[in-house]
Every structure is written in structure tokens, then in C-alpha cells.
Coordinates of C-alpha atoms in Angstrom, one line a residue:
M1 CA -9.5 3.3 27.8
A2 CA -7.1 1.7 30.3
Q3 CA -5.6 -1.6 29.2
V4 CA -5.9 -4.6 31.4
P5 CA -2.3 -6.0 31.9
Q6 CA -1.6 -9.6 31.3
T7 CA 0.0 -11.5 34.3
F8 CA 1.5 -14.3 32.3
F9 CA 2.6 -14.9 28.7
D10 CA -0.5 -16.8 27.4
A11 CA -2.4 -16.7 24.1
L12 CA -4.2 -13.5 25.1
A13 CA -0.9 -11.8 25.9
V14 CA 0.3 -12.7 22.3
R15 CA -2.8 -11.2 20.9
S16 CA -2.5 -8.1 23.0
W17 CA 1.2 -7.7 22.3
C18 CA 0.6 -7.9 18.5
G19 CA -2.1 -5.3 18.7
H20 CA 0.0 -2.9 20.8
A21 CA 3.0 -3.3 18.6
L22 CA 1.1 -2.8 15.4
R23 CA -0.4 0.5 16.7
A24 CA 3.1 1.6 18.0
L25 CA 4.7 0.9 14.6
G26 CA 1.8 2.7 12.9
R27 CA 2.4 5.8 15.0
A28 CA 6.2 5.6 14.5
R29 CA 6.2 4.5 10.8
E30 CA 6.9 7.9 9.2
E31 CA 9.5 8.8 11.8
I32 CA 11.4 5.5 11.3
D33 CA 11.1 5.8 7.5
A34 CA 12.7 9.3 7.7
I35 CA 15.8 8.1 9.6
N36 CA 16.4 5.0 7.4
V37 CA 20.0 5.3 6.2
Y38 CA 21.3 1.7 6.6
P39 CA 21.8 -0.7 5.0
V40 CA 20.2 1.2 2.1
A41 CA 18.8 4.7 2.5
D42 CA 15.5 4.0 0.8
G43 CA 13.2 5.4 3.4
D44 CA 11.0 2.3 4.0
T45 CA 12.2 0.6 7.2
G46 CA 9.2 1.8 9.2
T47 CA 6.8 0.7 6.5
N48 CA 8.4 -2.7 6.2
L49 CA 8.3 -3.3 10.0
Y50 CA 4.7 -2.3 10.1
L51 CA 3.7 -4.6 7.2
T52 CA 5.6 -7.5 8.8
L53 CA 3.9 -7.0 12.2
E54 CA 0.6 -6.5 10.5
S55 CA 0.9 -9.9 8.9
A56 CA 1.8 -11.5 12.3
A57 CA -1.1 -9.8 14.0
A58 CA -3.6 -10.8 11.3
A59 CA -2.5 -14.5 11.6
V60 CA -3.0 -14.4 15.4
E61 CA -6.5 -12.8 14.9
A62 CA -7.4 -15.5 12.4
V63 CA -6.6 -18.2 15.0
F64 CA -8.7 -16.5 17.6
S65 CA -11.6 -16.0 15.1
G66 CA -11.5 -19.7 14.2
Y67 CA -12.0 -20.6 17.9
E68 CA -14.6 -18.0 18.5
A69 CA -16.6 -19.1 15.5
G70 CA -16.5 -22.8 16.4
A71 CA -16.8 -22.7 20.2
G72 CA -18.1 -19.3 21.2
A73 CA -16.8 -15.9 22.1
D74 CA -15.0 -17.2 25.3
A75 CA -13.0 -19.8 23.4
A76 CA -9.3 -19.1 22.8
P77 CA -6.3 -20.9 21.2
S78 CA -3.5 -22.3 23.2
L79 CA -0.3 -20.3 23.7
A80 CA 1.5 -22.6 21.3
E81 CA -1.1 -22.0 18.6
A82 CA -1.0 -18.2 19.0
L83 CA 2.8 -18.1 19.0
H84 CA 3.0 -20.4 15.9
A85 CA 0.5 -18.1 14.1
M86 CA 2.5 -15.0 15.1
A87 CA 5.8 -16.4 13.9
H88 CA 4.3 -17.9 10.7
G89 CA 2.5 -14.7 9.9
A90 CA 5.6 -12.6 10.3
L91 CA 7.6 -15.0 8.2
I92 CA 5.3 -15.0 5.2
G93 CA 4.7 -11.2 5.5
A94 CA 8.3 -10.1 6.2
R95 CA 9.4 -7.0 4.2
G96 CA 12.8 -5.6 3.8
N97 CA 16.0 -6.2 5.8
S98 CA 14.6 -5.1 9.2
G99 CA 11.3 -6.8 8.7
T100 CA 13.0 -10.1 7.9
I101 CA 15.1 -9.8 11.0
L102 CA 12.0 -9.0 13.1
A103 CA 10.3 -12.1 11.8
Q104 CA 13.3 -14.2 13.0
L105 CA 13.2 -12.5 16.4
L106 CA 9.5 -13.4 16.8
R107 CA 10.2 -16.9 15.6
G108 CA 13.1 -17.3 18.0
M109 CA 10.9 -16.3 20.9
A110 CA 8.2 -18.7 19.8
Q111 CA 10.6 -21.6 19.7
V112 CA 11.5 -21.1 23.3
L113 CA 8.0 -20.3 24.6
T114 CA 6.5 -23.3 22.9
A115 CA 9.3 -25.8 23.9
G116 CA 7.9 -28.6 26.0
T117 CA 4.3 -28.0 25.2
G118 CA 1.9 -30.9 25.3
P119 CA -0.2 -32.3 22.4
D120 CA -2.9 -29.7 23.1
G121 CA -0.5 -26.8 23.0
T122 CA -0.6 -26.2 26.8
G123 CA 2.4 -25.8 29.0
G124 CA 5.7 -24.2 28.2
P125 CA 9.5 -24.8 28.7
G126 CA 10.0 -27.8 30.8
G127 CA 6.2 -28.5 30.8
T128 CA 5.3 -25.7 33.1
A129 CA 1.7 -24.6 33.2
H130 CA 2.4 -21.0 32.2
I131 CA 5.1 -18.7 30.9
D132 CA 6.6 -16.2 33.3
G133 CA 9.7 -14.0 33.7
P134 CA 12.4 -16.8 33.5
E135 CA 11.0 -18.2 30.3
L136 CA 10.6 -14.7 28.8
R137 CA 14.3 -14.0 29.6
L138 CA 15.3 -17.2 27.8
A139 CA 13.1 -16.4 24.8
L140 CA 14.6 -12.9 24.4
R141 CA 18.1 -14.4 24.5
H142 CA 17.3 -17.1 22.0
A143 CA 15.6 -14.6 19.7
A144 CA 18.6 -12.2 19.6
D145 CA 21.0 -15.1 19.0
S146 CA 18.9 -16.7 16.2
A147 CA 18.4 -13.3 14.5
R148 CA 22.2 -12.8 14.5
R149 CA 22.8 -16.2 13.0
A150 CA 20.3 -15.5 10.3
V151 CA 22.3 -12.6 9.0
A152 CA 25.2 -13.5 6.8
H153 CA 27.5 -10.8 8.1
P154 CA 26.2 -9.2 11.3
V155 CA 27.1 -5.5 11.8
E156 CA 27.0 -3.7 15.1
G157 CA 25.0 -0.5 15.4
T158 CA 21.9 -2.2 13.9
V159 CA 18.8 -3.8 15.2
L160 CA 21.0 -6.9 16.0
S161 CA 22.8 -4.8 18.6
V162 CA 19.6 -3.5 20.1
A163 CA 18.1 -7.0 20.3
S164 CA 21.3 -8.4 22.0
A165 CA 21.4 -5.5 24.5
A166 CA 17.7 -6.0 25.3
A167 CA 18.3 -9.7 26.0
E168 CA 21.4 -9.0 28.2
A169 CA 19.5 -6.4 30.2
A170 CA 16.6 -8.8 30.7
G171 CA 18.9 -11.6 31.8
D172 CA 20.0 -9.6 34.8
V173 CA 16.5 -9.2 36.2
E174 CA 14.5 -11.4 38.6
G175 CA 10.7 -11.1 38.5
G176 CA 7.7 -11.6 36.3
C177 CA 7.1 -10.8 32.7
G178 CA 6.5 -7.1 33.4
A179 CA 9.8 -6.7 35.1
V180 CA 11.6 -8.6 32.4
A181 CA 9.9 -6.6 29.6
R182 CA 10.8 -3.3 31.3
A183 CA 14.5 -4.3 31.6
A184 CA 14.6 -5.4 28.0
Y185 CA 13.0 -2.1 26.9
A186 CA 15.5 -0.1 28.9
G187 CA 18.5 -2.0 27.6
A188 CA 17.2 -1.6 24.0
C189 CA 16.9 2.2 24.5
T190 CA 20.5 2.4 25.8
A191 CA 21.7 0.4 22.8
L192 CA 19.7 2.5 20.4
A193 CA 21.4 5.6 21.6
A194 CA 24.7 4.0 21.1
T195 CA 24.1 3.0 17.4
P196 CA 25.5 6.3 15.9
G197 CA 28.8 5.5 17.7
Q198 CA 29.0 2.1 16.1
L199 CA 28.1 2.9 12.5
A200 CA 29.7 5.8 10.7
V201 CA 26.8 6.2 8.3
L202 CA 24.4 6.8 11.2
E203 CA 26.9 9.2 12.8
R204 CA 27.2 11.2 9.5
A205 CA 23.4 11.5 9.1
G206 CA 22.9 12.3 12.8
V207 CA 20.4 9.6 13.4
V208 CA 20.0 6.4 15.3
D209 CA 19.4 3.0 13.6
A210 CA 15.9 2.8 12.1
G211 CA 15.5 -0.9 12.6
G212 CA 16.6 -0.6 16.2
R213 CA 14.1 2.2 16.7
G214 CA 11.4 -0.1 15.4
L215 CA 12.4 -2.9 17.8
V216 CA 12.2 -0.4 20.7
A217 CA 8.6 0.3 19.7
V218 CA 7.9 -3.5 19.7
L219 CA 9.4 -3.9 23.1
A220 CA 7.5 -0.9 24.4
A221 CA 4.4 -2.7 23.3
L222 CA 5.6 -5.8 25.3
V223 CA 5.9 -3.6 28.4
E224 CA 2.4 -2.2 27.8
T225 CA 1.0 -5.8 27.5
F226 CA 2.3 -6.8 30.9
T227 CA 2.0 -3.6 32.9
G228 CA -1.0 -1.9 31.2
E229 CA 1.1 1.3 30.7
A230 CA 3.2 2.4 27.8
P231 CA 6.8 3.3 28.9
G232 CA 8.1 6.8 28.6
A233 CA 9.7 8.6 25.7
V234 CA 12.4 6.7 23.7
V235 CA 15.8 7.9 22.7
P236 CA 15.6 10.9 20.3
V237 CA 16.0 9.6 16.7
R238 CA 18.0 12.7 15.7
G239 CA 20.8 14.6 17.4
D240 CA 24.3 16.0 17.1
Y241 CA 25.7 12.5 16.8
A242 CA 28.0 13.6 13.9
R243 CA 29.8 16.0 16.2
V244 CA 30.7 13.3 18.8
A245 CA 34.2 11.9 18.3
P246 CA 36.8 10.1 20.3
G247 CA 39.2 12.3 22.2
T248 CA 36.7 15.1 22.7
D249 CA 35.1 16.2 25.9
T250 CA 31.8 14.5 24.9
E251 CA 32.2 10.8 24.5
R252 CA 30.2 8.5 22.2
P253 CA 27.6 6.4 23.9
A254 CA 29.2 3.1 25.0
A255 CA 28.8 0.2 22.7
P256 CA 27.5 -3.1 24.0
A257 CA 30.3 -5.4 24.9
H258 CA 29.2 -8.2 22.6
G259 CA 30.2 -8.6 18.9
P260 CA 32.9 -7.0 16.8
G261 CA 31.4 -3.6 16.5
A262 CA 33.7 -0.6 16.8
A263 CA 33.0 3.1 17.0
G264 CA 33.1 4.6 13.6
A265 CA 32.8 1.3 11.8
E266 CA 32.5 1.7 8.1
D267 CA 29.4 0.8 6.1
T268 CA 30.3 -2.9 5.6
G269 CA 29.1 -6.4 6.4
C270 CA 25.4 -7.0 6.2
G271 CA 24.9 -3.7 4.5
G272 CA 27.1 -2.2 1.8
G273 CA 24.1 -1.1 -0.2
A274 CA 24.0 2.3 1.4
A275 CA 27.4 3.2 0.0
P276 CA 27.7 4.6 -3.6
G277 CA 28.1 1.7 -6.1
G278 CA 26.2 -0.8 -3.9
P279 CA 23.8 -3.4 -5.3
G280 CA 21.0 -2.2 -7.4
Y281 CA 18.2 -4.5 -6.4
E282 CA 16.5 -5.9 -3.3
V283 CA 15.2 -9.5 -3.9
I284 CA 12.8 -11.1 -1.4
Y285 CA 11.0 -14.4 -1.7
L286 CA 9.4 -17.2 0.3
L287 CA 11.1 -20.6 -0.3
E288 CA 10.0 -24.1 0.3
A289 CA 13.2 -26.1 0.7
D290 CA 15.1 -28.4 3.1
D291 CA 17.8 -27.3 5.4
A292 CA 20.7 -28.6 3.3
A293 CA 19.5 -26.8 0.2
V294 CA 19.1 -23.6 2.2
D295 CA 22.7 -23.9 3.4
R296 CA 23.9 -24.1 -0.2
L297 CA 21.6 -21.2 -1.1
R298 CA 23.2 -19.0 1.6
D299 CA 26.6 -19.6 0.2
R300 CA 25.4 -18.9 -3.4
L301 CA 23.7 -15.7 -2.5
D302 CA 26.5 -14.5 -0.3
G303 CA 28.7 -14.5 -3.4
L304 CA 26.1 -12.6 -5.4
G305 CA 25.5 -9.6 -3.1
D306 CA 25.1 -8.4 0.5
S307 CA 22.5 -7.7 3.2
L308 CA 21.7 -11.4 3.1
V309 CA 19.2 -12.6 5.6
V310 CA 17.6 -16.0 5.5
V311 CA 15.0 -16.8 8.2
G312 CA 12.6 -19.6 8.9
G313 CA 12.8 -23.3 9.1
D314 CA 10.7 -26.5 9.0
G315 CA 10.7 -26.3 5.2
L316 CA 9.6 -22.7 4.8
W317 CA 12.0 -19.8 4.6
N318 CA 12.0 -16.1 3.8
V319 CA 15.0 -15.0 1.8
H320 CA 16.3 -11.4 1.5
V321 CA 19.3 -10.1 -0.4
H322 CA 20.6 -7.1 -2.2
V323 CA 22.2 -7.9 -5.6
D324 CA 23.0 -6.5 -9.0
D325 CA 21.7 -9.6 -10.8
A326 CA 18.2 -10.1 -9.5
G327 CA 17.6 -13.0 -12.0
A328 CA 20.6 -14.9 -10.6
A329 CA 19.2 -14.5 -7.0
V330 CA 15.9 -15.9 -8.1
E331 CA 17.5 -18.7 -10.1
A332 CA 19.5 -19.7 -7.0
G333 CA 16.2 -20.1 -5.2
V334 CA 14.8 -22.3 -7.9
E335 CA 17.8 -24.5 -7.6
A336 CA 17.3 -24.8 -3.9
G337 CA 13.5 -25.4 -3.9
R338 CA 10.3 -23.6 -4.8
P339 CA 10.5 -19.8 -4.5
Y340 CA 7.2 -17.8 -4.6
R341 CA 5.9 -14.4 -3.6
I342 CA 8.9 -13.0 -5.3
R343 CA 9.4 -9.3 -4.9
I344 CA 12.2 -7.4 -6.7
S345 CA 12.7 -3.7 -6.0
H346 CA 15.2 -1.3 -7.7
F347 CA 17.1 1.1 -5.5
G348 CA 16.9 4.7 -6.7
H349 CA 19.9 6.9 -7.2
G350 CA 20.2 9.1 -4.2
D351 CA 17.7 9.8 -1.4
V352 CA 16.7 12.2 1.3
H353 CA 19.7 11.3 3.5
T354 CA 22.5 11.2 0.9
R355 CA 21.3 14.4 -0.9
G356 CA 20.2 16.3 2.2
G357 CA 16.9 17.2 0.5
A358 CA 13.5 15.7 -0.2
L359 CA 12.9 12.3 -1.7
P360 CA 13.0 12.5 -5.5
S361 CA 9.5 13.4 -6.8
R362 CA 8.2 12.2 -10.1
E363 CA 5.0 13.7 -11.5
R364 CA 1.9 12.1 -10.1
A365 CA -0.3 10.3 -12.6
Q366 CA -3.9 11.6 -12.6
R367 CA -5.4 8.2 -12.2
A368 CA -4.4 4.6 -11.5
V369 CA -6.0 1.2 -10.8
V370 CA -4.8 -1.0 -7.9
A371 CA -6.0 -4.6 -8.0
V372 CA -5.6 -7.7 -5.9
V373 CA -5.0 -10.7 -8.1
P374 CA -4.8 -14.4 -7.1
G375 CA -2.0 -15.6 -9.4
E376 CA 1.1 -14.6 -11.4
G377 CA -0.6 -15.1 -14.7
L378 CA -3.4 -12.6 -13.9
A379 CA -0.9 -10.3 -12.3
G380 CA 0.8 -10.0 -15.7
L381 CA -2.5 -9.5 -17.5
Y382 CA -3.5 -6.7 -15.1
T383 CA -0.1 -5.1 -15.3
E384 CA -0.3 -5.1 -19.1
A385 CA -3.6 -3.3 -18.8
G386 CA -1.9 -0.6 -16.7
A387 CA -2.9 -1.7 -13.1
T388 CA -0.7 -1.9 -10.1
T389 CA -1.1 -5.4 -8.7
V390 CA -1.0 -7.0 -5.2
L391 CA -0.5 -10.7 -5.4
A392 CA -2.7 -12.9 -3.1
R393 CA -1.5 -16.4 -2.6
P394 CA -3.9 -19.2 -1.5
G395 CA -4.5 -18.8 2.2
E396 CA -2.3 -15.7 2.3
P397 CA -4.6 -12.7 1.7
P398 CA -2.8 -9.3 1.6
A399 CA -3.1 -7.0 4.6
S400 CA -4.4 -3.5 4.5
G401 CA -0.9 -2.1 4.7
E402 CA 0.1 -3.9 1.5
L403 CA -2.8 -2.3 -0.3
V404 CA -1.9 1.1 1.0
E405 CA 1.7 0.6 -0.1
A406 CA 0.4 -0.4 -3.6
V407 CA -1.6 2.8 -3.7
R408 CA 1.5 4.8 -2.8
Q409 CA 3.5 3.0 -5.5
A410 CA 0.8 3.8 -8.1
H411 CA 1.6 7.5 -7.3
A412 CA -1.6 8.9 -8.6
R413 CA -4.0 11.6 -7.5
E414 CA -7.0 9.3 -8.1
V415 CA -7.0 5.5 -7.5
V416 CA -9.6 2.9 -8.3
L417 CA -9.2 -0.1 -5.9
L418 CA -10.3 -3.6 -7.0
P419 CA -10.2 -6.1 -4.1
N420 CA -11.4 -9.0 -6.3
D421 CA -12.5 -11.0 -3.3
A422 CA -15.5 -10.7 -1.1
E423 CA -13.4 -11.6 2.0
L424 CA -11.2 -8.6 1.4
R425 CA -13.9 -5.9 1.5
H426 CA -13.1 -4.8 5.1
T427 CA -9.3 -4.9 4.4
A428 CA -9.8 -2.9 1.2
A429 CA -12.1 -0.4 2.9
A430 CA -9.5 0.2 5.7
A431 CA -6.7 0.7 3.1
A432 CA -8.9 3.1 1.1
E433 CA -9.5 5.2 4.3
Q434 CA -5.8 5.4 5.1
A435 CA -5.0 6.4 1.5
R436 CA -7.7 9.1 1.6
A437 CA -6.1 10.4 4.8
E438 CA -2.9 10.7 2.9
G439 CA -4.6 12.9 0.3
V440 CA -5.4 10.4 -2.4
R441 CA -8.9 10.2 -3.9
V442 CA -9.8 6.6 -3.7
A443 CA -12.9 4.7 -5.1
L444 CA -13.4 1.2 -3.9
I445 CA -15.3 -1.0 -6.3
P446 CA -16.5 -4.1 -4.4
T447 CA -15.3 -6.7 -7.0
R448 CA -15.7 -10.2 -5.6
S449 CA -13.7 -12.2 -8.2
A450 CA -10.8 -11.5 -10.5
V451 CA -13.1 -12.0 -13.5
Q452 CA -15.2 -9.0 -12.3
G453 CA -12.0 -7.0 -12.0
I454 CA -11.1 -7.9 -15.6
A455 CA -14.5 -6.7 -16.8
A456 CA -14.0 -3.4 -14.8
L457 CA -10.5 -2.9 -16.2
A458 CA -11.8 -3.5 -19.7
V459 CA -13.9 -0.4 -19.6
H460 CA -11.5 1.8 -17.6
E461 CA -10.8 5.1 -19.4
P462 CA -8.4 7.4 -17.5
E463 CA -9.4 10.4 -19.7
R464 CA -13.0 10.3 -18.3
R465 CA -14.1 12.2 -15.3
F466 CA -13.3 10.1 -12.2
D467 CA -16.9 9.7 -11.1
E468 CA -18.0 8.6 -14.5
D469 CA -15.1 6.2 -14.9
V470 CA -15.9 4.6 -11.5
V471 CA -19.6 4.3 -12.4
Q472 CA -18.8 2.5 -15.7
M473 CA -16.3 0.2 -14.1
T474 CA -18.7 -0.6 -11.3
S475 CA -21.4 -1.3 -13.8
A476 CA -19.2 -3.7 -15.8
A477 CA -18.1 -5.6 -12.7
G478 CA -21.7 -5.9 -11.4
A479 CA -22.9 -7.2 -14.8
T480 CA -20.4 -10.0 -14.6
R481 CA -21.5 -13.2 -13.0
Y482 CA -18.7 -15.2 -11.5
A483 CA -17.9 -18.8 -10.6
E484 CA -15.0 -21.0 -9.7
V485 CA -14.1 -24.7 -9.7
T486 CA -12.1 -26.0 -6.8
V487 CA -11.5 -29.2 -4.7
A488 CA -13.2 -29.8 -1.3
E489 CA -10.7 -30.0 1.5
R490 CA -13.0 -31.8 3.9
Q491 CA -16.6 -33.2 4.3
S492 CA -19.1 -30.4 4.5
W493 CA -22.8 -29.5 4.0
T494 CA -23.4 -27.3 1.0
M495 CA -26.3 -25.8 -0.9
A496 CA -25.9 -28.7 -3.4
G497 CA -25.7 -31.5 -0.7
I498 CA -22.9 -33.1 1.3
C499 CA -19.5 -33.1 -0.3
Q500 CA -16.5 -35.2 0.7
A501 CA -12.9 -34.3 0.8
G502 CA -11.5 -34.5 -2.8
D503 CA -14.8 -33.8 -4.5
V504 CA -14.8 -31.2 -7.3
L505 CA -17.0 -28.2 -6.4
G506 CA -18.5 -25.7 -8.7
L507 CA -19.3 -22.4 -6.9
I508 CA -21.5 -19.8 -8.5
E509 CA -21.6 -16.4 -6.9
G510 CA -19.9 -17.9 -3.8
D511 CA -22.4 -20.8 -3.2
V512 CA -21.7 -24.4 -4.1
A513 CA -24.0 -25.3 -7.1
V514 CA -22.4 -28.5 -8.5
I515 CA -20.6 -31.4 -6.8
G516 CA -18.7 -33.7 -9.1
S517 CA -15.7 -35.9 -9.6
D518 CA -14.3 -34.6 -12.8
V519 CA -12.9 -31.0 -13.1
T520 CA -13.9 -30.4 -16.7
A521 CA -17.3 -32.0 -16.4
T522 CA -18.0 -29.9 -13.3
A523 CA -16.9 -26.7 -15.1
E524 CA -19.2 -27.6 -18.0
S525 CA -22.2 -27.9 -15.7
V526 CA -21.3 -24.6 -14.1
L527 CA -21.1 -22.9 -17.5
D528 CA -24.5 -24.3 -18.5
R529 CA -26.1 -23.0 -15.4
M530 CA -24.6 -19.6 -15.8
L531 CA -25.5 -19.2 -19.5
Q532 CA -29.1 -20.2 -19.0
A533 CA -29.6 -16.6 -17.9
G534 CA -27.9 -15.4 -21.1
G535 CA -24.5 -13.9 -21.7
E536 CA -22.3 -12.4 -24.5
L537 CA -18.8 -13.1 -23.2
V538 CA -17.3 -16.0 -21.2
T539 CA -14.0 -15.4 -19.5
I540 CA -12.1 -18.5 -18.3
V541 CA -9.0 -18.3 -16.1
L542 CA -7.1 -21.6 -15.8
G543 CA -5.0 -22.4 -12.8
D544 CA -1.8 -24.4 -13.0
D545 CA -3.6 -27.5 -11.6
A546 CA -6.4 -27.5 -14.1
P547 CA -6.5 -30.4 -16.7
P548 CA -4.7 -29.4 -19.9
E549 CA -7.7 -30.2 -22.0
A550 CA -10.2 -28.2 -20.0
A551 CA -9.8 -24.9 -22.0
D552 CA -10.4 -26.6 -25.4
R553 CA -13.5 -28.6 -24.1
L554 CA -15.1 -25.5 -22.5
E555 CA -14.5 -23.3 -25.6
A556 CA -16.0 -26.1 -27.8
R557 CA -19.0 -26.4 -25.5
V558 CA -19.7 -22.6 -25.7
R559 CA -19.1 -22.6 -29.4
E560 CA -21.4 -25.5 -30.1
S561 CA -24.2 -24.8 -27.6
Y562 CA -24.4 -21.0 -27.3
L563 CA -24.4 -19.1 -30.5
A564 CA -23.1 -15.5 -30.5
V565 CA -21.3 -16.1 -27.2
D566 CA -17.6 -15.3 -27.3
T567 CA -14.9 -17.0 -25.1
V568 CA -11.6 -15.7 -23.9
V569 CA -9.1 -17.9 -21.9
Y570 CA -6.3 -16.7 -19.7
R571 CA -3.6 -18.6 -17.8
G572 CA -3.7 -17.6 -14.1
G573 CA -0.8 -19.6 -12.7
R574 CA -0.9 -20.7 -9.1
Q575 CA -4.2 -19.1 -8.2
G576 CA -5.9 -21.4 -5.7
A577 CA -9.0 -22.3 -7.7
L578 CA -8.6 -24.7 -10.6
L579 CA -10.7 -22.4 -12.8
L580 CA -12.3 -19.0 -12.6
V581 CA -15.3 -18.3 -14.8
G582 CA -17.0 -15.0 -15.7
V583 CA -20.1 -14.4 -17.8
E584 CA -21.0 -10.9 -19.0

């Protein structure tokens, strides 16, 4: 179906661009992964870019869905709202070195395109009624500059070079958004072809920069958004780049004039991890901190490792660094503010590019369980039980790409997927379909709460036939009634009456059943209602914000009022709900 081009840069254009870019990165993901040699040859740049963009696109869709649900199908957010959603979604979902830089590129564009907007989010730079070519040129320039500033030691021949070249090419063009996007894309393609001449590691491998190739795909999507047509073929990702040397009849592609890059530059600066003896761990986390604390953090992390990229602002940051001491990198974040969604990955010894062969293959497990969990405490519990976990923060549900990546990491022929949230059923179904397309046998058990997942995991037996194991796990989950205790964020009509902001709510099977003012008392009422229908085991998961005495009081109530009913209590950490309750 032909795409309807967008004339100006408005909220619909943001939505369209995210959709086109996500599909483009999806198509190019494996190709980009295969040429990933810098800063660390770990074969995941395409995947990281895809997951970052998926998070941005999901945030934009959520804003549109909110308007459509409240004001009808024709309602739409303002440009500022759509851009803020895109930038925030990319920030919280950024993966890897290139994904973190992409998040800053999108944030940099959003900063310019929303400058001068009115209280309702309308207008653009200088208060204009819409965004056109001149503003888009400014946005591309600011994006490239802000991304370069976010990297501790910028290196030419990377996505930074491609972004700068795109901005320079766009700056020389007069016209609307379509003309500017085409110029930026053409400049990016030229710069991408030049990357092997700027980085020796690319030249030796005979490939262009993987992050730059991903940015070219994102800019191609921008062209498609404003012209309705995808541009032609991009620069070949592989070639005889290693044979091109100064002084021969064939010259290297000319490097962009900006920056300190030089042909044949060694693997230094922002990278370093690609060389033998580089840092052993990649550390990524979100950080709530003020600007001054982040400046100190940059200095501290710069002394610990390399590939340091810190992006964000307004109190929320995404931190990425390669280090040998992962604990020290996390401790530095704790000193600066509140780090969370911490991910630590160990770099393997050797890879497809440095060995000239296939990626190291370990024996596939026969069966694995992949589960979405709402807090660090439950993540530890699930992990101890042998599951591969995906952490879901309050208000930050995982995207389907994250679930697919977890299935891949589980490295099993058969996988049982536990979404543990009714709202994730479509996301989990999409992930299951993609994993099946990759040759993994996946069974999706529609668990709607983490306590149902605990019940399913308790009866999991890898030695059983797959179908039988799935049936038993599904039966255990289905036999577990679930509830949660949380706090109302605003006034609302519920099944139990009208609640006010700050009221304590007891939800059973997703519906509000109790409205109270005391957390423990509300939880006791919820327990009583659930146990009226019988039960043999009560599972209670306490969040960090639950009253310290809640567990003892609930255990005592079950012990004194319900004979032959056992109780088990877990600490869930920062899980959103104050308490989760399961009754089997």
C-alpha cells in the first residue's frame, strides 16, 4: 500500500517516522549485527538500535492511544507531546553504545523542534505554526552536536561522523522537509562509505560502521515519511575496504572535514573494547540525578573504563560504559543519584569478526522459562528457579523485542513464556511469533500476575514432555487467584464506588474490590474475600513501599482465621504495587 507523505513535521509525522524506522531497522537488524566490530565486536548493534527505536515508537503510540481513547479516533497529540514521548521512550529503552547515541540524537532533534511551543504544545521554533525544512535543518545540526557532546571521547568513522555529515549536507539545502531529509540521507550514505578509511578496525574487517549503517536506515525512514517513497539502496556494508590504502591508485573515501578523525586511526577513544585486553563488562543504567552530580559521574566513569556515553537531562539520564569493575560503575551511579534498570553484560572472548568464523556456539538447553517480573526481588526469585527474567518497571512495560532477546539469551529449543501481566498479552504473543520464526518452540502461558507465574514455575519440570509441562504450568497458573494493593493516582469510578487520589485500593482479578485508607487493613479485607472461596496456599509479595508490619499481620490473620492454609512471603523490591497476593 502506498504511503501518504507528510507535508510538515507534525505529530502524525513523528508517528509515521517511528513506524518506518522500526520496520527499516527490523529488516536490517541481522545485517547490522553481522558487521558490528566497533567499539566491541559483540554482534548486537542492530538489535540494540531496534530495541531503542521500538521503545521510542511504543511511547509515541501510547500518547496517540490516550488521545484516541479519550476524544475519539480523530484526536491526536500535539507535536511537542509526540516528540517528548519519542525522546523519552528512546532514553529509557536505549541499548548498547549505538542505541544510547541514537537516543541522544532523537532527544536533540526534539529539543529544537519543540523550542518555542505554546502551553498547549503547538507551534515550533520561534512560535511558528508548523515545522518545515529550516527547522528540520536546525534539528539535525543540534542532534549531531548533542550526540557528540554526550560521548566522552568521540571517534571519527562512527555513527557520530555519519550524523555530522548528514547535518552538514542538510544545512546546504533550501526547501521543505522532504528535500532536507533527502539531503541528510545522501550525506549520511557518503559518510558511511568513508568510515572504513577512518577506523582501522573497520578497514581490517572490510565493513562499514554498524551504528552508522543503522542511522542511515533511520534517515531513510525520514525520507519515506516526507516523500512517501523509500530511497534507493544504501552503501554496501561489506567490500574490499581492507585493500584500500594511501598512495595506491585507489583512494580511500574522503573523510568528513569535521573532527579529528584520520585515515587508519587506531581503535582508541570512545571504543577500546574491540581491542584485545579491553574492558570485560558493559554497564547500562537509568539514573535519576541532577546535572552537577552527572558531571561528577562522567569524570568518575571516564577513569574506570571507556565507551562512556551519558545522555538525557531534566533529572533523568541513561548511562553506558565499558569497564572491568562493573560494581564500581554501579556504585558511582549510586553516589550520583538513583540508578535503576541496571544491565550488566559480560563480553565473550573472541567473536565472528576477530576469529573469522561463526559466533561461539554453546549447547542449546532443551527447555527454558522466560518471565516478565515487576521488581528486582522477584527477578532474583525467578532466576533462582532457573528462569530468564525481563524486568518491568512501573509505567515501563517491556517491548516485544526485549522479550525476543530474552528468548534468544535463554538459548533453548523449547521456551515457556510467562508475561505475568494482562496488558502484555499482545506484546508477548508478538514476541512468541518472532521466536517461532527463528526456530524456537514457544508456548505462551497467559499469566496475568507475577503470583500466577510463581505458581506455574513451581510445577515446572524440564524432564517432562513439553506439552505436558505446559499443561501443568497453565493449570497451576489458572488455579491461582490474584490480587494487588495499590494507591489511587486520581479520582475515579470503580466497581467498589468512587475513589479519591491517595485512597488505598484492593484489586481482585483486576477489578477494584476494596477502597480503604490503610494499606494493611485493605490487604486483610482482600485476603478475606479471596479465602472465602477456599484456598491452600497464600503467596504475598511485598513491595518496598509496603508498611514493614504488613507481612506479620497478614500471616497472623491467615494463621488465626484459616486453618490448614499456608503462607509464603517474598520481597519484591520496587514493583509498582504495594502488595501482590496469590491464593491457590
